[in-house]
Tab-separated table of C-alpha atoms and ligand atoms in Angstrom:
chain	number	residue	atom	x	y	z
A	22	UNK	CA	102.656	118.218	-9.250
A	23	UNK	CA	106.033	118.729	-11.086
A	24	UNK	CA	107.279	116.035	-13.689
A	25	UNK	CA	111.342	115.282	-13.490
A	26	UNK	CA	112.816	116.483	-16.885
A	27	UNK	CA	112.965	113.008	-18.039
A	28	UNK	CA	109.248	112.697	-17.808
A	29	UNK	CA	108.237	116.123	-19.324
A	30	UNK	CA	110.370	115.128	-22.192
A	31	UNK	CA	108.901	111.935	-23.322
A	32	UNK	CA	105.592	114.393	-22.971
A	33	UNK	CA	107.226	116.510	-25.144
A	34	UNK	CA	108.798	114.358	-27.652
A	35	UNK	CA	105.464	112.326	-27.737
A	36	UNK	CA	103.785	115.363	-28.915
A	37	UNK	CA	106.505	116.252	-31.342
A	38	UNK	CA	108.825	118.545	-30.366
A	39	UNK	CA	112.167	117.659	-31.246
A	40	UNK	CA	114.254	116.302	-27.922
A	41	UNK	CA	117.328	114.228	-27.787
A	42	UNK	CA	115.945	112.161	-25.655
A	43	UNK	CA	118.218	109.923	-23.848
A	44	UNK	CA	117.479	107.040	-20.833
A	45	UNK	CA	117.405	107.375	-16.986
A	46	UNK	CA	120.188	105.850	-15.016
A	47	UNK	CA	120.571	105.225	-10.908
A	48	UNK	CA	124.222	103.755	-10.978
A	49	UNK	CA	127.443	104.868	-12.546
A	50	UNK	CA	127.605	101.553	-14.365
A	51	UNK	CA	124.155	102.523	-15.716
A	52	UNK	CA	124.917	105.579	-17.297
A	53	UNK	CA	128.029	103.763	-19.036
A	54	UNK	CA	125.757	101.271	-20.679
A	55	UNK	CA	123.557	104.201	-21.560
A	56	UNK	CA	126.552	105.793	-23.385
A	57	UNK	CA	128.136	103.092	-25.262
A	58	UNK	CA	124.003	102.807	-26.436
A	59	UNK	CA	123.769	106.041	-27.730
A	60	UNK	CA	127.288	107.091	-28.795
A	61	UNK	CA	129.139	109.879	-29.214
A	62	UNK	CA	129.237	113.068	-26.655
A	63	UNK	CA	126.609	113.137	-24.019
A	64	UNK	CA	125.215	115.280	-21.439
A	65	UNK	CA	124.580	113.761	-17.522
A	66	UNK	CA	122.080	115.631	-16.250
A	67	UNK	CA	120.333	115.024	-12.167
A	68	UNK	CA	116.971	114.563	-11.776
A	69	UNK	CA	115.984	116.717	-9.125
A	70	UNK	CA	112.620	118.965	-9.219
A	71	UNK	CA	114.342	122.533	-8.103
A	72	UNK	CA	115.786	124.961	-11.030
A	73	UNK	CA	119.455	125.880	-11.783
A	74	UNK	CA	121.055	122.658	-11.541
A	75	UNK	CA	123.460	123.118	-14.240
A	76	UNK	CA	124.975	126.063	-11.536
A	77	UNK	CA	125.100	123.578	-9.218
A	78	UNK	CA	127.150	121.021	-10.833
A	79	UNK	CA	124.262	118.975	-11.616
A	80	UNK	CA	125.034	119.100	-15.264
A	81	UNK	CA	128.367	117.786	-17.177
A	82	UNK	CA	129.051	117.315	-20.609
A	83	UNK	CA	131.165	113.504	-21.223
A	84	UNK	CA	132.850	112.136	-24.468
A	85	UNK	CA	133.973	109.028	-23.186
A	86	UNK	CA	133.383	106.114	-21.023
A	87	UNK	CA	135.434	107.017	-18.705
A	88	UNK	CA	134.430	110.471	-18.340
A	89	UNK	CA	130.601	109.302	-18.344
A	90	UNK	CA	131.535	107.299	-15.009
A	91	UNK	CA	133.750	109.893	-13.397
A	92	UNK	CA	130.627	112.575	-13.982
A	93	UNK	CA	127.675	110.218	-13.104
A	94	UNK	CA	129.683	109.303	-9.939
A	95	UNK	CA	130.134	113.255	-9.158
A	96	UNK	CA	126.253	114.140	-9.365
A	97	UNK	CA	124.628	110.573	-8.052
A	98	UNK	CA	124.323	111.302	-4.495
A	99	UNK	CA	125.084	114.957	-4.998
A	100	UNK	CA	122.978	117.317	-2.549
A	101	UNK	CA	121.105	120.150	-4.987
A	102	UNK	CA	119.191	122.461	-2.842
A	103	UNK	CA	118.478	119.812	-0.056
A	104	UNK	CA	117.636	116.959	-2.264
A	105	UNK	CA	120.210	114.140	-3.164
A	106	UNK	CA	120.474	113.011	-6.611
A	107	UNK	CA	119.170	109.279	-7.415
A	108	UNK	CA	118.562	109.377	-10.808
A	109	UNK	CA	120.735	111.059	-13.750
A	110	UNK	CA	119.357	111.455	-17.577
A	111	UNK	CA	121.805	110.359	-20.296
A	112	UNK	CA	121.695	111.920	-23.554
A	113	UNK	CA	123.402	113.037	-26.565
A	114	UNK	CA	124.707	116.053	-26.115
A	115	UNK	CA	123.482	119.417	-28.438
A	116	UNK	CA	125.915	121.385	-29.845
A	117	UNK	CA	124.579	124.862	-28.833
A	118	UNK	CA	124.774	127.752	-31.137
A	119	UNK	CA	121.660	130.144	-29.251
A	120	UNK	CA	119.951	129.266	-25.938
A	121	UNK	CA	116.446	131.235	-25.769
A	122	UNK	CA	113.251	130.916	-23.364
A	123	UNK	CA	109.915	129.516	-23.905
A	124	UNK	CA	106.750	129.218	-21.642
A	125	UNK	CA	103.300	129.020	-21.031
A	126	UNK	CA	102.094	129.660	-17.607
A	127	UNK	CA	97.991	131.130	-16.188
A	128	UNK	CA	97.979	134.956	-15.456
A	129	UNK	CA	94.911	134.979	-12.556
A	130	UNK	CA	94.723	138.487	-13.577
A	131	UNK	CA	93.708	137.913	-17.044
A	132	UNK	CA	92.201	134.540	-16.307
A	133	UNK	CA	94.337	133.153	-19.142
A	134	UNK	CA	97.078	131.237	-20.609
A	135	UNK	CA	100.231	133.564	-21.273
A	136	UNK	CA	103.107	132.587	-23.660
A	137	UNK	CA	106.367	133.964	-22.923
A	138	UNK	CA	109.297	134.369	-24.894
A	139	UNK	CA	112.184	135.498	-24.567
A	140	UNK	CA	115.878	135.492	-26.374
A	141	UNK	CA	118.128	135.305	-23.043
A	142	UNK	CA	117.596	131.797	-22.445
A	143	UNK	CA	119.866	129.616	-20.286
A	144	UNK	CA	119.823	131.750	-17.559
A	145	UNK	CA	116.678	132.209	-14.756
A	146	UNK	CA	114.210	133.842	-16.313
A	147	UNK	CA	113.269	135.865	-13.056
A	148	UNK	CA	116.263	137.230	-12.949
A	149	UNK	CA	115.635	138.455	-16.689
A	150	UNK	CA	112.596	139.762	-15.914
A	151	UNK	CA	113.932	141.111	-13.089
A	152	UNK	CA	116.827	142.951	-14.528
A	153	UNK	CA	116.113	143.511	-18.695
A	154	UNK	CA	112.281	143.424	-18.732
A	155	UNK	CA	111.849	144.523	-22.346
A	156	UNK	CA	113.501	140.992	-23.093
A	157	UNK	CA	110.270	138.816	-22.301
A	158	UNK	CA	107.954	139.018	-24.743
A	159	UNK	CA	104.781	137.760	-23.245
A	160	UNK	CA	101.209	137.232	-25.427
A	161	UNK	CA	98.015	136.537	-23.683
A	162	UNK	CA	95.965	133.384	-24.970
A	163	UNK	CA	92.327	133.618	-25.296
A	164	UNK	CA	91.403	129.821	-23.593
A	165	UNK	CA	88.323	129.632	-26.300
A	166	UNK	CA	90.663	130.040	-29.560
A	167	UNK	CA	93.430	128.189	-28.491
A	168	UNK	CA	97.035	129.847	-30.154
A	169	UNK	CA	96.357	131.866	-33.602
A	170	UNK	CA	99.232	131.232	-35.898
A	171	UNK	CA	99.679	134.828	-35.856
A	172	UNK	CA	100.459	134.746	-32.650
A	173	UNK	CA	102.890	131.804	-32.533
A	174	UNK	CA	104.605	133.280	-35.559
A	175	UNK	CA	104.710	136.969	-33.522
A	176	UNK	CA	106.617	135.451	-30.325
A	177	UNK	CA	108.503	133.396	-32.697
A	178	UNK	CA	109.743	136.425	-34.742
A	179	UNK	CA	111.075	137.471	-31.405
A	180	UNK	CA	113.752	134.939	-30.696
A	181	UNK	CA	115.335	134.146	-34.334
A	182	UNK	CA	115.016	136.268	-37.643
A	183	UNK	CA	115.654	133.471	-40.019
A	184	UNK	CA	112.373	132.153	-41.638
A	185	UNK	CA	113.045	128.592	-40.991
A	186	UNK	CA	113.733	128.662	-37.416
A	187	UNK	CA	110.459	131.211	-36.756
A	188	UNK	CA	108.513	127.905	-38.520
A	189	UNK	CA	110.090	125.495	-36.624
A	190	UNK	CA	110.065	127.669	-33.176
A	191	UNK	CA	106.095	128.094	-34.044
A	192	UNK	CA	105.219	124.643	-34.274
A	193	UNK	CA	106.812	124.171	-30.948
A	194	UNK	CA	104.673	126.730	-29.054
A	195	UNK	CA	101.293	124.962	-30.319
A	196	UNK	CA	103.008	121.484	-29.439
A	197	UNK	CA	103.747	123.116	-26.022
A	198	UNK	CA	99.971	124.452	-25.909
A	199	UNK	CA	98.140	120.966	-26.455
A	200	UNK	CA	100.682	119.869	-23.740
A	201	UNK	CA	99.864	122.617	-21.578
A	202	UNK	CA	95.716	122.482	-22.441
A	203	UNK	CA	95.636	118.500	-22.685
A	204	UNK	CA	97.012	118.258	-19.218
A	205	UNK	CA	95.541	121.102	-17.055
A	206	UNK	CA	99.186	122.349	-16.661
A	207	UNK	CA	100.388	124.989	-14.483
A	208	UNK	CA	102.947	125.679	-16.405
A	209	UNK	CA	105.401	124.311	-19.133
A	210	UNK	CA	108.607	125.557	-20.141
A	211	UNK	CA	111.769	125.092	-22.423
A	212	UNK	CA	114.801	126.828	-20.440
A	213	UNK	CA	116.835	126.362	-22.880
A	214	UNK	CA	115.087	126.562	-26.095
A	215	UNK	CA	117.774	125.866	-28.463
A	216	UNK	CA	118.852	125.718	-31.830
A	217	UNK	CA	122.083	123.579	-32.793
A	218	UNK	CA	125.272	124.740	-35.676
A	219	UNK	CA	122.553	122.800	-37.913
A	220	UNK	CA	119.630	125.020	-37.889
A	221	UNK	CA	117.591	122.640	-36.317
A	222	UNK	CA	115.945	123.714	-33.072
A	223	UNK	CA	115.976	121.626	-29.771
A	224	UNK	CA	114.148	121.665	-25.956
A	225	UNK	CA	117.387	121.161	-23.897
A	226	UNK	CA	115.469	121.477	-20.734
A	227	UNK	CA	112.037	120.267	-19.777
A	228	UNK	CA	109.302	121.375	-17.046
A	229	UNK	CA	106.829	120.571	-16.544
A	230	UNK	CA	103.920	121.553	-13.497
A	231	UNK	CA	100.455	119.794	-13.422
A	232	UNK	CA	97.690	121.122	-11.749
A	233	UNK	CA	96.911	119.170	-8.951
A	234	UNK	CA	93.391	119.724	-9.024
A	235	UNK	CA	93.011	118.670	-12.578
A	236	UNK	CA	94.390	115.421	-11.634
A	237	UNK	CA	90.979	113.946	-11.011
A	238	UNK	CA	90.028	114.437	-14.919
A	239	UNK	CA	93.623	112.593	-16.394
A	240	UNK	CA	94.118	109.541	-13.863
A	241	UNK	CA	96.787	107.993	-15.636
A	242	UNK	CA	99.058	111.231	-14.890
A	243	UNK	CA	99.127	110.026	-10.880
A	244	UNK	CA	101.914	107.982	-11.978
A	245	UNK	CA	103.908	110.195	-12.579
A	246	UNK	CA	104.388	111.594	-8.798
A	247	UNK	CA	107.453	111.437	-8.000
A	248	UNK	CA	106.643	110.690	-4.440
A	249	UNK	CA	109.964	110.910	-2.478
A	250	UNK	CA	110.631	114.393	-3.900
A	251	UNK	CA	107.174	115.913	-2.278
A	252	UNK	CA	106.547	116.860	1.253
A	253	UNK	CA	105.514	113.899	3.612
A	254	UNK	CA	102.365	116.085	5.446
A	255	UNK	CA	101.111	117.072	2.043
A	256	UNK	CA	101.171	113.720	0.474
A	257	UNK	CA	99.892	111.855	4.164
A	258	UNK	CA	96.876	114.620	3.448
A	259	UNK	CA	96.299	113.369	-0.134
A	260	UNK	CA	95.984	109.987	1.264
A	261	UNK	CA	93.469	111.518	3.468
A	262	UNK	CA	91.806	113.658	1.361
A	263	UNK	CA	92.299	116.846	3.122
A	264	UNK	CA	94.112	120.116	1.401
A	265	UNK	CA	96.942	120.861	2.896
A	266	UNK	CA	99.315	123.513	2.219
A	267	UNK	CA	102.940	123.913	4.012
A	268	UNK	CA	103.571	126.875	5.114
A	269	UNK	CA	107.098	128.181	7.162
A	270	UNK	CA	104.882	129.840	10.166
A	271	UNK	CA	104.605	128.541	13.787
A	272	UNK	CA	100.854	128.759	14.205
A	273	UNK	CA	99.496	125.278	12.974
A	274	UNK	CA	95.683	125.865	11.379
A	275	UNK	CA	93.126	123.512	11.251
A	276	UNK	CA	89.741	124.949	9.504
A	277	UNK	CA	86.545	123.412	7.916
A	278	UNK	CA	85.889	124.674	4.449
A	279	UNK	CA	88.991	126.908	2.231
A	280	UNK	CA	87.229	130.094	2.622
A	281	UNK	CA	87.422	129.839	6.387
A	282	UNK	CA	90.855	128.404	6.221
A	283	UNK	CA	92.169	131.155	4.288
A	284	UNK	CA	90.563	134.356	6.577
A	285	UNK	CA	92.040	131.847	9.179
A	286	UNK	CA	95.393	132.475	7.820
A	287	UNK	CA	94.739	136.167	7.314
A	288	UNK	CA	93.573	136.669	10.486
A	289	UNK	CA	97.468	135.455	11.961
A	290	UNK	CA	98.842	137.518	9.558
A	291	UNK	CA	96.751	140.442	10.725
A	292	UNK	CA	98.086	140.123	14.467
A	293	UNK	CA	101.530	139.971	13.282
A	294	UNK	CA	102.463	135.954	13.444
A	295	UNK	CA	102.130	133.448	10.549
A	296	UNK	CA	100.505	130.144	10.131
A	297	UNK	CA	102.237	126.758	9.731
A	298	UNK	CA	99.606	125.391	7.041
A	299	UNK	CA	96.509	125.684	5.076
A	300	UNK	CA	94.553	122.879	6.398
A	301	UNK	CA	90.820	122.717	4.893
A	302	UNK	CA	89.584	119.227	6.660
A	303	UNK	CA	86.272	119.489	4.461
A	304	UNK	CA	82.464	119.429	4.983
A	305	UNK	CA	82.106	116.673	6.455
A	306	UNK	CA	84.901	116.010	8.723
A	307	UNK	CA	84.796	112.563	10.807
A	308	UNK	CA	86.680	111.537	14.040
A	309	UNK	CA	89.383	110.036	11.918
A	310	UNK	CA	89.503	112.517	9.390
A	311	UNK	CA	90.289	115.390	12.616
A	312	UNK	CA	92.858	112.511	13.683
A	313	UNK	CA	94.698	112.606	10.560
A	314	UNK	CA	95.094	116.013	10.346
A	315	UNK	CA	96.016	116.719	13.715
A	316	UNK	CA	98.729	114.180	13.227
A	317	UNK	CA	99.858	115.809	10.443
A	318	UNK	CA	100.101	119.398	11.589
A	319	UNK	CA	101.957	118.018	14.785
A	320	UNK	CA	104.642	116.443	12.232
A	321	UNK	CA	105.731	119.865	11.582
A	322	UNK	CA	108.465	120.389	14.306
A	323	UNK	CA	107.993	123.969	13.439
A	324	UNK	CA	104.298	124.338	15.064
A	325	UNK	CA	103.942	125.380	18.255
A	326	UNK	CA	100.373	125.905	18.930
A	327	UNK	CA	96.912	124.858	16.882
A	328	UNK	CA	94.442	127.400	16.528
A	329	UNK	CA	91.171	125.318	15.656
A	330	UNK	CA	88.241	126.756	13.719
A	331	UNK	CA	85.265	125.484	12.629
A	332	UNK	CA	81.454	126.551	12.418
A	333	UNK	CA	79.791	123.675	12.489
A	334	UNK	CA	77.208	123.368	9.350
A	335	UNK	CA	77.202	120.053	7.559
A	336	UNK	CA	80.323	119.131	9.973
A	337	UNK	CA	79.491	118.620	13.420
A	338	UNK	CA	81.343	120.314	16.418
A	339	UNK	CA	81.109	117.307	18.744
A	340	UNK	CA	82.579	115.204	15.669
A	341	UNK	CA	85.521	117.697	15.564
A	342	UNK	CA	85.885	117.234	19.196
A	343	UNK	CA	85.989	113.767	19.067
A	344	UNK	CA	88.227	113.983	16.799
A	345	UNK	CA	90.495	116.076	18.712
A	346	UNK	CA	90.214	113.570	22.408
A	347	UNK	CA	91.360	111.140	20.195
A	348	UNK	CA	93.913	112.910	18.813
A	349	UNK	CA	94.980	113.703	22.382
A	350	UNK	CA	95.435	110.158	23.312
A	351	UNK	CA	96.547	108.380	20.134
A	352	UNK	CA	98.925	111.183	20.163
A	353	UNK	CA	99.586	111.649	23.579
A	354	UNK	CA	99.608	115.741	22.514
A	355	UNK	CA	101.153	118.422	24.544
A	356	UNK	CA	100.520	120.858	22.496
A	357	UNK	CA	98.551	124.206	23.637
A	358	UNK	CA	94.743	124.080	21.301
A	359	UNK	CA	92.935	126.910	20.757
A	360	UNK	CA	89.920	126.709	19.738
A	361	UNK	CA	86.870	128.447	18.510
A	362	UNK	CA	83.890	126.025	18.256
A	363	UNK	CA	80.264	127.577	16.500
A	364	UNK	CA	77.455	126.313	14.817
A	365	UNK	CA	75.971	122.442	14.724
A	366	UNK	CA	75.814	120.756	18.128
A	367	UNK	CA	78.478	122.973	19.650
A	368	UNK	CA	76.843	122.803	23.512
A	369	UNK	CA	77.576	118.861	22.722
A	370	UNK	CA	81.154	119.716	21.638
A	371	UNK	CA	81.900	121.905	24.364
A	372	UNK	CA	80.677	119.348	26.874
A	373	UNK	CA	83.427	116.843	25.774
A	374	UNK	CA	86.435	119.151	25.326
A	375	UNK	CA	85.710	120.786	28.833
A	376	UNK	CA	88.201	117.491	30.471
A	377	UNK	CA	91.037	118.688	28.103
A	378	UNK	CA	93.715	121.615	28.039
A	379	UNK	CA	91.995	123.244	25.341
A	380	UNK	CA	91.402	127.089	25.198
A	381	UNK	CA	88.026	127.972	24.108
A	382	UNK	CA	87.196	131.605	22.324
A	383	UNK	CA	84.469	132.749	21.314
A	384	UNK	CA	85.540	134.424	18.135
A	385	UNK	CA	88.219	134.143	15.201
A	386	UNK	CA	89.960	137.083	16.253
A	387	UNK	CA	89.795	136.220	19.913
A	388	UNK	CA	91.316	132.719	18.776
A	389	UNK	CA	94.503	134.406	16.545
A	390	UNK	CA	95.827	136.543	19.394
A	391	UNK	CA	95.116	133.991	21.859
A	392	UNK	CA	97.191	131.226	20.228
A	393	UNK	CA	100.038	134.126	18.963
A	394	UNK	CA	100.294	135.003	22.897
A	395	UNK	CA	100.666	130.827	23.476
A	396	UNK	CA	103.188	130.429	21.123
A	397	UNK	CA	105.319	132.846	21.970
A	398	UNK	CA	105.524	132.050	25.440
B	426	GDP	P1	119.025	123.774	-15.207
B	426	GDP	O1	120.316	124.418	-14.818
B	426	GDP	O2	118.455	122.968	-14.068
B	426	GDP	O3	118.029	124.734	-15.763
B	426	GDP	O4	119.363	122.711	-16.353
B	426	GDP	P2	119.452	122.837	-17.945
B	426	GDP	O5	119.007	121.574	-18.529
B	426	GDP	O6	118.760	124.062	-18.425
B	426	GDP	O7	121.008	122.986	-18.210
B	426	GDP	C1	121.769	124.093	-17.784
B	426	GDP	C2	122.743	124.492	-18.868
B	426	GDP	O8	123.582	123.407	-19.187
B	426	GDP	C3	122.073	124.876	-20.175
B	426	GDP	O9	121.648	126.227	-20.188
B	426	GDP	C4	123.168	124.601	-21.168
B	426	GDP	O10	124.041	125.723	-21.250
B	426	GDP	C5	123.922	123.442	-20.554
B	426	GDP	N1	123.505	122.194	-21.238
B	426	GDP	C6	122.481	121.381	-20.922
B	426	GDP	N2	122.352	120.387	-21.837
B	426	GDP	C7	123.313	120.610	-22.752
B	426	GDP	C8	123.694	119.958	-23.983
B	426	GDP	O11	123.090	118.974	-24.426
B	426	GDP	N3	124.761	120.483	-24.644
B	426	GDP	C9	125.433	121.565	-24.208
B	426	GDP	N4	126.449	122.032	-24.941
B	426	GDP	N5	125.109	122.216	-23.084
B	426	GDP	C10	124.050	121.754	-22.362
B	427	MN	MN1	117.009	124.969	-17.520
């Protein structure tokens, strides 16, 4: 789940790092209010959840009323990568002297929280890490010790050689740890970590990515969904408690269990085609719960075939089945199903789907090239 700027900020400022934290406006007229609130020059910034707005136009500097309505009325309603702009963040404006990078993000491979620095902020940091590697300085975090002010101090040392800003720059990183800890983040990051003609240092930008899964241990964070920015299937399969993953293939999956859903997914990749969705419709998958998800993966105008598969342990096959004849008439389907049906009451199952258009196979592999060969014709 990724937080809007805005709402990583108050995070952020809440914990203590310093942020000129301004107030979120949905009108022109808002943002002028805002301004004559706060004073002085101020930055109008969209609230979109995609990277490089600033590029975009997203992002304008104001020192007057009137400018302040001019710019809000340029980026409200603005398109930024295929989302329009409803909400702008007013606030005074830093006067920039060095734009760095800092973030925290999990490295599967190490199994840990990594901290990475690095001095050309402003700018994407893939393309940094892309193009001048030796620039990101990146330090692995044991989870058990937390940050070692050794460590902080280290990646500090590596954006500013002035003692006060390496204190001020390492209090930050631990700040940006209990965030990142506290939460069950994915990642957090300050893109750009400034400091100001002042010497004082400042988080210009603010992300921040929750875990989804962690959600269930820090309720109160639900509110912060920012639900018309997420994709409909994936939040219609929250509300339906299925995982569901969007994917940009044609072959629409739907699986019982995520270790069968994934070698599903594999196993289209394997005969050259790729899958519409992870779709994991649980252990113990209902009528309605096969419904839903059926409905869902048929929302995708990209799908052209479903390739069912389940081995039926603690879910029943005739339950899936039901599932689907419903599906087939709430949803008057047209839709080519393959479908490979094994384990719990599967002679039931294959009693009831034998009146629809369904193709039965008798194995996974069997199933991927069948519903490949479907969708291609
Ligand atoms: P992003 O493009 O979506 O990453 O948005 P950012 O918040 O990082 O802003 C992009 C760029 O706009 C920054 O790298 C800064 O150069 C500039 N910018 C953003 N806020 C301010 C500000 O308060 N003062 C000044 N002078 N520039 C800013
Ligand atoms: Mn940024």
């Amino acid at each position: 789940m990724k937080l809007q700027e805005y709402q990583a900020k108050e995070i952020m400022k809440a914990e203590g790092i310093p942020v000129k934290s301004g107030k979120v406006a949905t009108t022109p007229e808002e943002a002028v209010k805002i301004y004559h609130e706060l004073g002085g020059k101020v930055v109008i910034k969209s609230q979109v959840l995609v990277g490089g707005r600033g590029k975009a136009g997203g992002i304008k500097l104001a020192s007057n009323a009137d400018e302040v309505k001019e710019k809000a009325t340029a980026i409200l309603g603005m398109d930024i990568k295929g989302i329009t702009v409803k909400k702008v963040l007013v606030a005074p404006a830093v006067d920039i002297a060095a734009e760095t990078y800092i973030g925290i993000i999990i490295d599967r491979k190490s199994k840990s929280p990594v901290i990475m620095v690095s001095p050309a902020g402003g700018v994407d940091i893939e393309q940094v890490a892309k193009e001048t590697p030796e620039k990101i300085f990146m330090t692995r975090i044991d989870p058990f010790l937390g940050v070692m002010s050794y460590q902080s101090r280290a990646l500090a040392s590596k954006l500013f050689s002035e003692p006060d800003l390496i204190k001020k720059t390492a209090k930050v990183i631990h700040q940006l740890y209990n965030i990142f800890e506290r939460n069950d983040a994915s990642l957090i990051e300050i893109n750009p970590f400034c400091t100001d003609t002042g010497g004082n240092v400042w988080a210009v930008d603010a992300k921040l990515v929750l875990d989804d899964n962690g959600l269930v241990k820090h309720p109160g964070n639900e509110d912060l969904r920012n639900i018309d920015e997420e994709v409909t299937e994936e939040l219609e399969a929250r509300a339906n408690d299925l995982s569901y993953v969007k994917l940009d293939g044609n072959i629409g999956c739907m699986v019982n269990g995520a270790g069968l859903a994934m070698a599903t997914m594999d196993i289209v990749k394997y005969f050259g085609s790729e899958p519409a969705n992870f779709l994991d419709i649980g252990g113990s998958s209902s009528p309605e719960k096969v419904l839903a998800a059926l409905k869902i993966i048929t929302g995708d105008p990209n799908v052209k075939v479903i390739f069912i598969n389940i081995f039926g342990g603690i879910t029943r096959c005739d339950d899936v089945a039901k599932g689907i004849i419903q599906a087939y008439d709430k949803l008057s389907m047209d839709m080519p199903i393959v479908i490979r049906l094994t384990g719990t009451n599967e002679e039931e199952a294959k009693k009831l789907l034998q009146e629809t258009k369904l193709v039965s196979v008798g194995s996974m592999a069997e199933g991927a090239q069948k519903a490949i060969e479907l969708a291609s014709s």
